[in-house]
């Protein structure tokens, strides 16, 4: 897709700090990292989000994640890396700002080095077990027909 910045990065038409590339996958440093080592992993082909991503592309993409995770761990462990978030946003409401599918690999550190503060609040009062079971049934029916 000609107007897409991540397509341009994967093609080499825009510069990036590349860390990995193969026939299908491109991984590079995020330009505005939230922690030291924040990486992005993308398919070279343009898919806007997870809904559009074919299973074989997803498979190729995730097959390199353990290797990248290990490389981040070995690179930053001595500098205090304590964990890693693998994050992927779909839709503006979910925080997506670049509409070419990408996964974030975000090394985690102690508070003073860590600009990433995700949090969620379980809805235990309203999302009761009965509701969870009903949601599961609805999703299961569609999953089985896909
Ligand atoms: P999103 O919010 O869509 O999940 O994440 C998009 C990410 O892409 C952001 O973390 C942002 O910093 C990064 N980003 C946006 N434009 C560029 C760019 O031109 N180069 C690189 N390396 N990262 C970018
Ligand atoms: Zn693209």
Tab-separated table of C-alpha atoms in Angstrom, residues 13-123:
chain	number	residue	atom	x	y	z
A	13	UNK	CA	11.728	3.270	1.099
A	14	UNK	CA	11.795	4.839	4.570
A	15	UNK	CA	14.700	4.398	6.993
A	16	UNK	CA	14.375	2.346	10.179
A	17	UNK	CA	16.553	0.672	12.780
A	18	UNK	CA	16.071	-2.848	11.451
A	19	UNK	CA	16.864	-5.791	13.718
A	20	UNK	CA	15.485	-8.702	11.664
A	21	UNK	CA	14.182	-9.425	8.173
A	22	UNK	CA	13.142	-12.496	6.212
A	23	UNK	CA	10.886	-13.125	3.201
A	24	UNK	CA	7.699	-12.381	5.144
A	25	UNK	CA	8.629	-10.493	8.297
A	26	UNK	CA	10.376	-7.237	9.226
A	27	UNK	CA	11.309	-6.153	12.784
A	28	UNK	CA	12.599	-2.706	13.744
A	29	UNK	CA	12.938	-0.375	16.700
A	30	UNK	CA	9.938	1.791	17.564
A	31	UNK	CA	10.731	5.461	16.808
A	32	UNK	CA	9.131	6.626	20.084
A	33	UNK	CA	9.968	3.760	22.444
A	34	UNK	CA	8.148	3.440	25.754
A	35	UNK	CA	11.063	1.427	27.175
A	36	UNK	CA	14.633	0.568	26.198
A	37	UNK	CA	14.486	-2.004	23.374
A	38	UNK	CA	10.854	-1.414	22.285
A	39	UNK	CA	10.537	-3.315	18.989
A	40	UNK	CA	7.874	-3.594	16.288
A	41	UNK	CA	7.316	-6.753	14.241
A	42	UNK	CA	5.311	-6.539	11.005
A	43	UNK	CA	4.324	-8.701	8.048
A	44	UNK	CA	5.870	-7.329	4.836
A	45	UNK	CA	2.469	-7.582	3.164
A	46	UNK	CA	-0.058	-4.937	4.096
A	47	UNK	CA	-2.875	-6.036	6.417
A	48	UNK	CA	-4.633	-3.381	8.433
A	49	UNK	CA	-5.321	-5.419	11.537
A	50	UNK	CA	-5.718	-8.900	13.041
A	51	UNK	CA	-9.115	-9.365	11.394
A	52	UNK	CA	-7.465	-9.160	7.954
A	53	UNK	CA	-4.340	-11.171	8.770
A	54	UNK	CA	-4.350	-14.614	7.075
A	55	UNK	CA	-3.438	-17.567	9.309
A	56	UNK	CA	-0.253	-18.396	7.384
A	57	UNK	CA	0.974	-14.789	7.733
A	58	UNK	CA	0.171	-14.893	11.452
A	59	UNK	CA	2.088	-18.127	11.713
A	60	UNK	CA	5.181	-16.727	9.930
A	61	UNK	CA	5.046	-13.615	12.036
A	62	UNK	CA	4.771	-15.285	15.397
A	63	UNK	CA	7.432	-17.857	14.516
A	64	UNK	CA	10.105	-15.151	14.865
A	65	UNK	CA	8.798	-13.696	18.134
A	66	UNK	CA	10.553	-16.173	20.499
A	67	UNK	CA	13.870	-15.454	18.759
A	68	UNK	CA	13.386	-11.687	19.037
A	69	UNK	CA	12.244	-12.019	22.652
A	70	UNK	CA	15.336	-14.053	23.499
A	71	UNK	CA	17.595	-11.498	21.771
A	72	UNK	CA	15.985	-8.665	23.749
A	73	UNK	CA	16.394	-10.615	26.985
A	74	UNK	CA	20.077	-11.328	26.304
A	75	UNK	CA	20.704	-7.731	25.254
A	76	UNK	CA	18.967	-5.949	28.134
A	77	UNK	CA	18.888	-8.366	31.072
A	78	UNK	CA	22.153	-7.026	32.463
A	79	UNK	CA	20.697	-3.523	32.225
A	80	UNK	CA	17.721	-4.459	34.374
A	81	UNK	CA	15.206	-5.971	31.960
A	82	UNK	CA	12.788	-7.992	34.105
A	83	UNK	CA	10.009	-8.974	31.716
A	84	UNK	CA	8.485	-8.490	28.278
A	85	UNK	CA	5.037	-7.476	27.040
A	86	UNK	CA	3.882	-8.613	23.599
A	87	UNK	CA	1.126	-6.220	22.634
A	88	UNK	CA	-0.974	-5.694	19.527
A	89	UNK	CA	-3.628	-3.015	19.012
A	90	UNK	CA	-6.588	-3.219	16.601
A	91	UNK	CA	-8.631	-0.093	15.922
A	92	UNK	CA	-8.195	3.467	17.135
A	93	UNK	CA	-10.273	2.750	20.254
A	94	UNK	CA	-7.779	0.033	21.178
A	95	UNK	CA	-4.834	2.396	20.678
A	96	UNK	CA	-3.901	1.595	17.063
A	97	UNK	CA	-2.340	4.590	15.317
A	98	UNK	CA	-0.598	2.930	12.348
A	99	UNK	CA	-2.999	0.850	10.306
A	100	UNK	CA	-0.571	-1.833	9.134
A	101	UNK	CA	-0.690	-4.844	11.482
A	102	UNK	CA	2.163	-4.782	14.008
A	103	UNK	CA	3.159	-6.379	17.264
A	104	UNK	CA	4.952	-4.453	19.989
A	105	UNK	CA	7.688	-6.221	21.959
A	106	UNK	CA	8.188	-4.084	25.054
A	107	UNK	CA	10.955	-4.974	27.517
A	108	UNK	CA	9.965	-4.180	31.116
A	109	UNK	CA	12.166	-2.723	33.827
A	110	UNK	CA	11.877	-1.309	37.296
A	111	UNK	CA	9.667	1.778	37.610
A	112	UNK	CA	12.344	4.420	37.083
A	113	UNK	CA	13.224	3.051	33.615
A	114	UNK	CA	9.757	2.027	32.591
A	115	UNK	CA	7.488	4.399	30.695
A	116	UNK	CA	4.834	1.783	30.084
A	117	UNK	CA	2.102	1.444	32.691
A	118	UNK	CA	-0.635	-0.829	31.398
A	119	UNK	CA	-3.422	-1.658	33.779
A	120	UNK	CA	-6.875	-3.120	33.778
A	121	UNK	CA	-9.645	-3.406	36.240
A	122	UNK	CA	-11.570	-6.693	36.304
A	123	UNK	CA	-15.342	-6.087	36.095
